[in-house]
XYZ file of C-alpha atoms in Angstrom:
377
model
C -81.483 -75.258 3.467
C -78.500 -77.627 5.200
C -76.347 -77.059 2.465
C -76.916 -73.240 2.354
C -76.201 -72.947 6.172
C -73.298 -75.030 5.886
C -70.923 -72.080 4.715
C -72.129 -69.954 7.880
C -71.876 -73.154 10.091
C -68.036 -73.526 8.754
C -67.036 -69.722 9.185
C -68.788 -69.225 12.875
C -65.225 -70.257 14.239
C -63.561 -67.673 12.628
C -65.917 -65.228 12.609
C -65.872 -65.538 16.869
C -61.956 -65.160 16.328
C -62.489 -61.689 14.794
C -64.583 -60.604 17.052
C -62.377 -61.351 19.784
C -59.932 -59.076 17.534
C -62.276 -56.348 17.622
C -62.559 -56.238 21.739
C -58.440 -56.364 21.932
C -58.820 -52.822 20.395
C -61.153 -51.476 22.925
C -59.965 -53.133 26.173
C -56.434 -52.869 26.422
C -54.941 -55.609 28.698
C -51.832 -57.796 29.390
C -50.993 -59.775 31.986
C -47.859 -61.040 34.013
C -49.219 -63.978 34.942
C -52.653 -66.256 34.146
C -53.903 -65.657 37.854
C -53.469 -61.731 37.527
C -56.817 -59.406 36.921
C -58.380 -59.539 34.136
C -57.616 -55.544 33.314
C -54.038 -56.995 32.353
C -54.789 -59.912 30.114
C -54.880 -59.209 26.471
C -57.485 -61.708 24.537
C -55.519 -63.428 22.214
C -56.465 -61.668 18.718
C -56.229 -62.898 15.096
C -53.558 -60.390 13.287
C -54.508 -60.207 9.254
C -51.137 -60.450 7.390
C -50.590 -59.923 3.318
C -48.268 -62.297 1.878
C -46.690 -62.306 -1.677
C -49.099 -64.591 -3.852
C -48.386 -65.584 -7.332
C -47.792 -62.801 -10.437
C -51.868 -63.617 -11.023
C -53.084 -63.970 -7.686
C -51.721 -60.825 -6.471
C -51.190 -60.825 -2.445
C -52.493 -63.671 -0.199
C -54.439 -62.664 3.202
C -53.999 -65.078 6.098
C -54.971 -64.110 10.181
C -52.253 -64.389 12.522
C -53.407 -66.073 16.127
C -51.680 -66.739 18.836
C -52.762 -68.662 22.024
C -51.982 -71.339 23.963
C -51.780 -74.943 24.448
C -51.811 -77.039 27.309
C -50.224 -73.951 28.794
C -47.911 -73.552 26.248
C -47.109 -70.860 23.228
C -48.680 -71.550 19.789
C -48.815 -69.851 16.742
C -51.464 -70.771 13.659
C -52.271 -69.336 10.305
C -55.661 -69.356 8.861
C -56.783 -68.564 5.588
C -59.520 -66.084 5.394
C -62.501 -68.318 4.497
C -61.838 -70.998 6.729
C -61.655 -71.862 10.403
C -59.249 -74.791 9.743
C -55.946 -73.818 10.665
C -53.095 -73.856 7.496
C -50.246 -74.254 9.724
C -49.416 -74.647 13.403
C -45.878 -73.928 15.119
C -45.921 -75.814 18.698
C -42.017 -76.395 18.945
C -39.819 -73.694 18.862
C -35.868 -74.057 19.144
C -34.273 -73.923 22.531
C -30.712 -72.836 23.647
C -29.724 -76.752 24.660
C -32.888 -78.583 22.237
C -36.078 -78.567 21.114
C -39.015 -77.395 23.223
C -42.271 -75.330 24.563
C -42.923 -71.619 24.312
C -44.528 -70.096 27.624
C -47.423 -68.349 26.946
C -47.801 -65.659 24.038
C -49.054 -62.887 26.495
C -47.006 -60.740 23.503
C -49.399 -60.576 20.520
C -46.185 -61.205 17.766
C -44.855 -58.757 15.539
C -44.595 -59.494 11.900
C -41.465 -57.663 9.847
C -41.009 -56.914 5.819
C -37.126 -57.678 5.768
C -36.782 -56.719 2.527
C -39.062 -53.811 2.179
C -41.551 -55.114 -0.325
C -44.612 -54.454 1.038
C -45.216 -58.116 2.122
C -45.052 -59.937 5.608
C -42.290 -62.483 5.715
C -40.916 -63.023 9.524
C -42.348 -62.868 12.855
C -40.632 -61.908 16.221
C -42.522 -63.632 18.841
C -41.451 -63.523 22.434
C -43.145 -65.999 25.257
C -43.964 -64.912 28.650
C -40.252 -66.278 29.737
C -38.427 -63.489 27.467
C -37.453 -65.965 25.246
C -37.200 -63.987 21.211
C -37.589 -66.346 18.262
C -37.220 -64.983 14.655
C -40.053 -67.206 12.221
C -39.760 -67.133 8.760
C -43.234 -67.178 7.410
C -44.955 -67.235 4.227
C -48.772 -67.369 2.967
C -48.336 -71.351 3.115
C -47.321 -71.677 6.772
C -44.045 -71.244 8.644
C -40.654 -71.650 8.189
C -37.107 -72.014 9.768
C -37.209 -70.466 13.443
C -34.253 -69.823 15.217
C -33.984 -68.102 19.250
C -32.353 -64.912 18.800
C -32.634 -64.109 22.707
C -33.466 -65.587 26.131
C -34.291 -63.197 28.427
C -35.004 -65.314 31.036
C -34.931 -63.792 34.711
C -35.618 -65.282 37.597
C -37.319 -61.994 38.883
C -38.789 -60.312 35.549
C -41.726 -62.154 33.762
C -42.134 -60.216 29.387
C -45.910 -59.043 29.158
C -46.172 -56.939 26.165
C -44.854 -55.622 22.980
C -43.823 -51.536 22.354
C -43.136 -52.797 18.841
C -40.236 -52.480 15.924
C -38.713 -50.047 15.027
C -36.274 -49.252 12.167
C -33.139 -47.782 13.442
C -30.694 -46.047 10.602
C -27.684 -44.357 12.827
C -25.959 -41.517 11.313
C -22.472 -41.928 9.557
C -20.952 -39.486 12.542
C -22.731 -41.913 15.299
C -21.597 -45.262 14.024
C -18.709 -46.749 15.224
C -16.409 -48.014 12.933
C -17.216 -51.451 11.617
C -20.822 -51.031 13.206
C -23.770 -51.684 11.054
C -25.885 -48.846 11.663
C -29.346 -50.071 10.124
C -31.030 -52.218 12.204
C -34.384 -53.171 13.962
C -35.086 -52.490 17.750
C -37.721 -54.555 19.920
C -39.405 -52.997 22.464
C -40.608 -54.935 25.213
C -42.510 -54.289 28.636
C -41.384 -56.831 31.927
C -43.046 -56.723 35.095
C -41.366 -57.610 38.453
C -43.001 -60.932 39.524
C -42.797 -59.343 43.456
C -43.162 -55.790 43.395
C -45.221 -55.230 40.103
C -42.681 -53.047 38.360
C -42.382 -52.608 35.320
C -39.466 -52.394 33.092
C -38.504 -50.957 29.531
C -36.332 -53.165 27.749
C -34.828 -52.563 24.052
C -33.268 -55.587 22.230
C -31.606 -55.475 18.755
C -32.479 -57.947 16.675
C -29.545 -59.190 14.704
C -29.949 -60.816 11.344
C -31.083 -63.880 10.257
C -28.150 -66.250 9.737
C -27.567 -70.112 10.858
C -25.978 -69.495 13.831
C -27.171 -66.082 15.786
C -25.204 -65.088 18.552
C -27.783 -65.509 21.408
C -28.772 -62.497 23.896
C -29.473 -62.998 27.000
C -30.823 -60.763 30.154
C -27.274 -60.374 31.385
C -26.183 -58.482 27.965
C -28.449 -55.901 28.489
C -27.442 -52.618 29.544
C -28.914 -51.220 32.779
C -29.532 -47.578 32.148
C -32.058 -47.376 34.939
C -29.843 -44.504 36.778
C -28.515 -41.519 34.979
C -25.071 -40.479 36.685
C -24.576 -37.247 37.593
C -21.860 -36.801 35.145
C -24.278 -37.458 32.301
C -27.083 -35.146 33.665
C -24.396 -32.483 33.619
C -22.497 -33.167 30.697
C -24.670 -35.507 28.554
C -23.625 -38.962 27.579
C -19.572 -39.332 26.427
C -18.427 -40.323 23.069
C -17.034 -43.755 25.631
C -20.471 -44.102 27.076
C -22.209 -43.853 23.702
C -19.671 -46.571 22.413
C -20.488 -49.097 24.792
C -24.732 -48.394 24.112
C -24.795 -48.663 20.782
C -22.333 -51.692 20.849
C -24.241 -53.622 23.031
C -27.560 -56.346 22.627
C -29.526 -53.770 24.152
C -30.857 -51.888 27.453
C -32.938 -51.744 30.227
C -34.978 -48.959 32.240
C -36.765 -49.910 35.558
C -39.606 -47.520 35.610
C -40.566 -47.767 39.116
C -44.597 -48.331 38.709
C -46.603 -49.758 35.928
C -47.080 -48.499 32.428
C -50.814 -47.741 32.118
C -50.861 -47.827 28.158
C -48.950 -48.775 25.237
C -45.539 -46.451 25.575
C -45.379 -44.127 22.253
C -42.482 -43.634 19.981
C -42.458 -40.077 18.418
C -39.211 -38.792 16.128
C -36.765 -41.438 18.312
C -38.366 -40.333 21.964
C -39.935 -43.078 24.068
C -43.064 -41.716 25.850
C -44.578 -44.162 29.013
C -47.378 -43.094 31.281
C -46.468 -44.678 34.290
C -48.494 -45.202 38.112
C -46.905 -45.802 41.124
C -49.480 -46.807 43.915
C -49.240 -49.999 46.584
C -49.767 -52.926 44.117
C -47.973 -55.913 43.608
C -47.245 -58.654 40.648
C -51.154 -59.773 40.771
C -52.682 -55.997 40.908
C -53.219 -53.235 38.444
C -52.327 -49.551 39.298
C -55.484 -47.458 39.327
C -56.541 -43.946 39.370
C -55.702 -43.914 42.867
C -52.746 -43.906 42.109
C -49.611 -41.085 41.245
C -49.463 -40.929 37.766
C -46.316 -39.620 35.831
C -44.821 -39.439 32.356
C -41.475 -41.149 31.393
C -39.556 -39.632 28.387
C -36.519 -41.301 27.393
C -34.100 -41.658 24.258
C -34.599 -44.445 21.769
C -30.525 -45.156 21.459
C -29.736 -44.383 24.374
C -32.485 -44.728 26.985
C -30.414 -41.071 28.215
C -32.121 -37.632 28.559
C -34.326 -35.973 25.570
C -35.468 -32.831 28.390
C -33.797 -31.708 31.529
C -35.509 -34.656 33.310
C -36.869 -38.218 32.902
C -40.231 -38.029 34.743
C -43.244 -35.145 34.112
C -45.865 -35.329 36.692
C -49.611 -36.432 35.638
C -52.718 -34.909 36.868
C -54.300 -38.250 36.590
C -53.773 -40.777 33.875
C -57.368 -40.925 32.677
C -56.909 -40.571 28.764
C -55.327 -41.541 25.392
C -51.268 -39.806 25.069
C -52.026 -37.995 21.678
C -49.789 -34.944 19.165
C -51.307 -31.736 19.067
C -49.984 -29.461 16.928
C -50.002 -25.639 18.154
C -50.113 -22.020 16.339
C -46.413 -22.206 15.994
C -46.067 -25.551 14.379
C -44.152 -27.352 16.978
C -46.184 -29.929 18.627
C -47.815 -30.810 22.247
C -48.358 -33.999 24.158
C -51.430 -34.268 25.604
C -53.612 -36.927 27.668
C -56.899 -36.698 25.795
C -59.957 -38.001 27.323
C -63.866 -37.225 26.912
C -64.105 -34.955 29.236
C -61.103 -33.321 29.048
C -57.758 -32.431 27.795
C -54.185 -32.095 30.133
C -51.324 -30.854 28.399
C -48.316 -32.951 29.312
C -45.551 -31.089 27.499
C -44.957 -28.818 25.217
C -42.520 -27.909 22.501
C -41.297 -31.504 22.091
C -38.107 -32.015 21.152
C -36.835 -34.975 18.290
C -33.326 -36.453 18.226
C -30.555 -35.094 16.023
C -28.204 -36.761 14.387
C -25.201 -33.521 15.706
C -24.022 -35.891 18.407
C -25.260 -38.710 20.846
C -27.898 -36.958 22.502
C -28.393 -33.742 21.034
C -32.446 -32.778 20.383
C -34.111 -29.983 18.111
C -37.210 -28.520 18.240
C -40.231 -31.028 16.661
C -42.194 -29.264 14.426
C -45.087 -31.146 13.110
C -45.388 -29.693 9.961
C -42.060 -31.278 8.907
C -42.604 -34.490 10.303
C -42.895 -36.979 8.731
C -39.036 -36.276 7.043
C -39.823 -38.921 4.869
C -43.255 -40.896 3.989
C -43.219 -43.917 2.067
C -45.798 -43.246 -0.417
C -46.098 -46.525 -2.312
C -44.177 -50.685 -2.851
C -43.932 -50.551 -6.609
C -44.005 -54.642 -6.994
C -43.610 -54.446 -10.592
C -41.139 -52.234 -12.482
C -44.100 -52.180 -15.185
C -46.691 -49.314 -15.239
C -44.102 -47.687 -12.507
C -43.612 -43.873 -13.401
């Protein structure tokens, strides 16, 4: 009987791990700081990765955690049948040495960089705002290097939009610019007031010697001058976006769920109410809608902000009779149409829009990674 409960005994670890993944689903949370509610902090959950195994063994599983260490960021990778950690990463690369992460309140994103189907880097980014890249296989981790510190005295990095794939149009790209590259999108609250702040970083490639980003190198596209809301963003203004590390939107209340990317638009529901670094914003709360451009962080409608009836709800597409699609706030008891005939970016100029129409979109779907040019038809 011992030595059939010793398999159970071995996986309970784990299996408490996954669990913990499952509740991150339901409850989302992050927090600024370790003091702050508990409706902001995000359990630290277990991320399953696929990794590229050998020609027989096909691809390799492994979870993903991240937590933290005598106050400190950590990363390890378990296998799938075992609570005994394959690797651990405690010392991550700093701008003058070798150091500590702050906490992992950002759960870290894992990237394909060459578009095989399998996981083979990690962007993780520590309470601070300091970016590393990771190279990472099934076996544990590999070379790290710090891409970014966006280290502010005032702003403290709380959660992750995401990665997304940028590929500029030939007309858009300035000359000598690459125009394919990857875009993190990060949330930072205001350790005072409780703001929260939009920040987009691109992450260059990996190479020995990264030029570092810091908070300074980000553009602050917070206000948009009257000559842009009247004559849209200049061929100047676009040059100096898209040539820079980054920007950075102050969204003047809290984001109240994870912001949504839709055909290059940034969607945020946002509430503005009397809270501070340590408090949530609540229902009690004014409750509004932030839409924004992915390049540009400039105007996609005639305005930034849409006012919300309350924020109660899940932002989700609908598509109407017409085929162009709706945003809504969908919740059990009801639905509240936020806007309608959403508009995509177009690749005519800087910030020119068309209608979206959600029976085109997708443009393109990746239907399948061939791995092997065998069998492949």
């Amino acid at each position: 009987m011992a030595a059939q409960c010793h398999p159970l005994v071995r996986l309970g670890p784990l299996v408490a791990i996954l669990l913990l993944s499952l509740l991150a689903v339901v409850v989302f949370c992050f927090s600024v700081l370790a003091a702050t509610p508990d409706c902001w902090r995000q359990p630290a959950a277990p991320r399953a990765l696929e990794f590229k195994g050998s020609g027989s063994s096909g691809p390799l599983q492994r979870f993903l955690h991240h937590d933290e260490l005598d106050g400190a960021g950590r990363l390890a990778l378990f296998p799938p049948d075992s609570a005994l950690a394959l690797a651990s990463l405690t010392a991550w690369p700093l701008a003058e040495s070798t150091g500590l992460a702050a906490p992992f309140f950002i759960s870290p994103e894992p990237l394909d960089s060459d578009y095989d189907g399998f996981i083979d880097q990690l962007i993780s980014t520590d309470l601070r705002g300091r970016v590393w890249l990771t190279n990472i296989a099934a076996t544990g981790f590999g070379t790290t290097l710090l891409l970014a510190d966006l280290s502010h005295t005032d702003w403290r990095y709380i959660a992750s939009v995401g990665v997304t794939d940028v590929s500029l149009p030939l007309p858009l790209r300035p000359a000598g610019f690459n125009g394919r590259y990857r875009l993190l999108l990060l949330i930072a609250r205001h350790i005072v007031t409780g703001e929260d702040a939009l920040v987009a970083m691109r992450i260059p490639g990996f190479s020995a010697e990264p030029e570092l980003v810091n908070f300074d190198a980000l553009l602050d596209r917070t206000v948009i001058t009257a000559t842009e809301l009247a004559s849209g963003i200049s061929h100047e203004q676009w040059l100096d976006i898209v040539d820079n590390a980054g920007w950075l939107v102050r969204l003047a209340g809290q984001v109240t769920q994870p912001p949504k990317v839709v055909a290059g638009v940034i969607y945020s529901a946002v509430a503005t109410s009397d809270f501070n670094a340590e408090e949530c914003a609540d229902q009690s709360a004014e409750h509004s809608l932030m839409a924004m451009h992915l390049h540009s962080a400039g105007l996609v409608y005639n305005q930034r902000r849409f006012r919300l009836l309350n924020g109660e709800g899940q932002l989700t597409l609908q598509q109407q009779a017409d085929g162009s699609a709706a945003l809504v706030l969908d919740n059990t008891d009801e639905q509240q149409v936020v806007l309608t005939d959403l508009k995509m970016i177009s690749p005519s100029c800087a910030d020119c829009t068309e209608l979206l129409q959600l029976d085109q979109f997708p443009r393109w779907l990746k239907l399948a990674t061939y791995r092997k040019e065998t069998g492949a038809h």
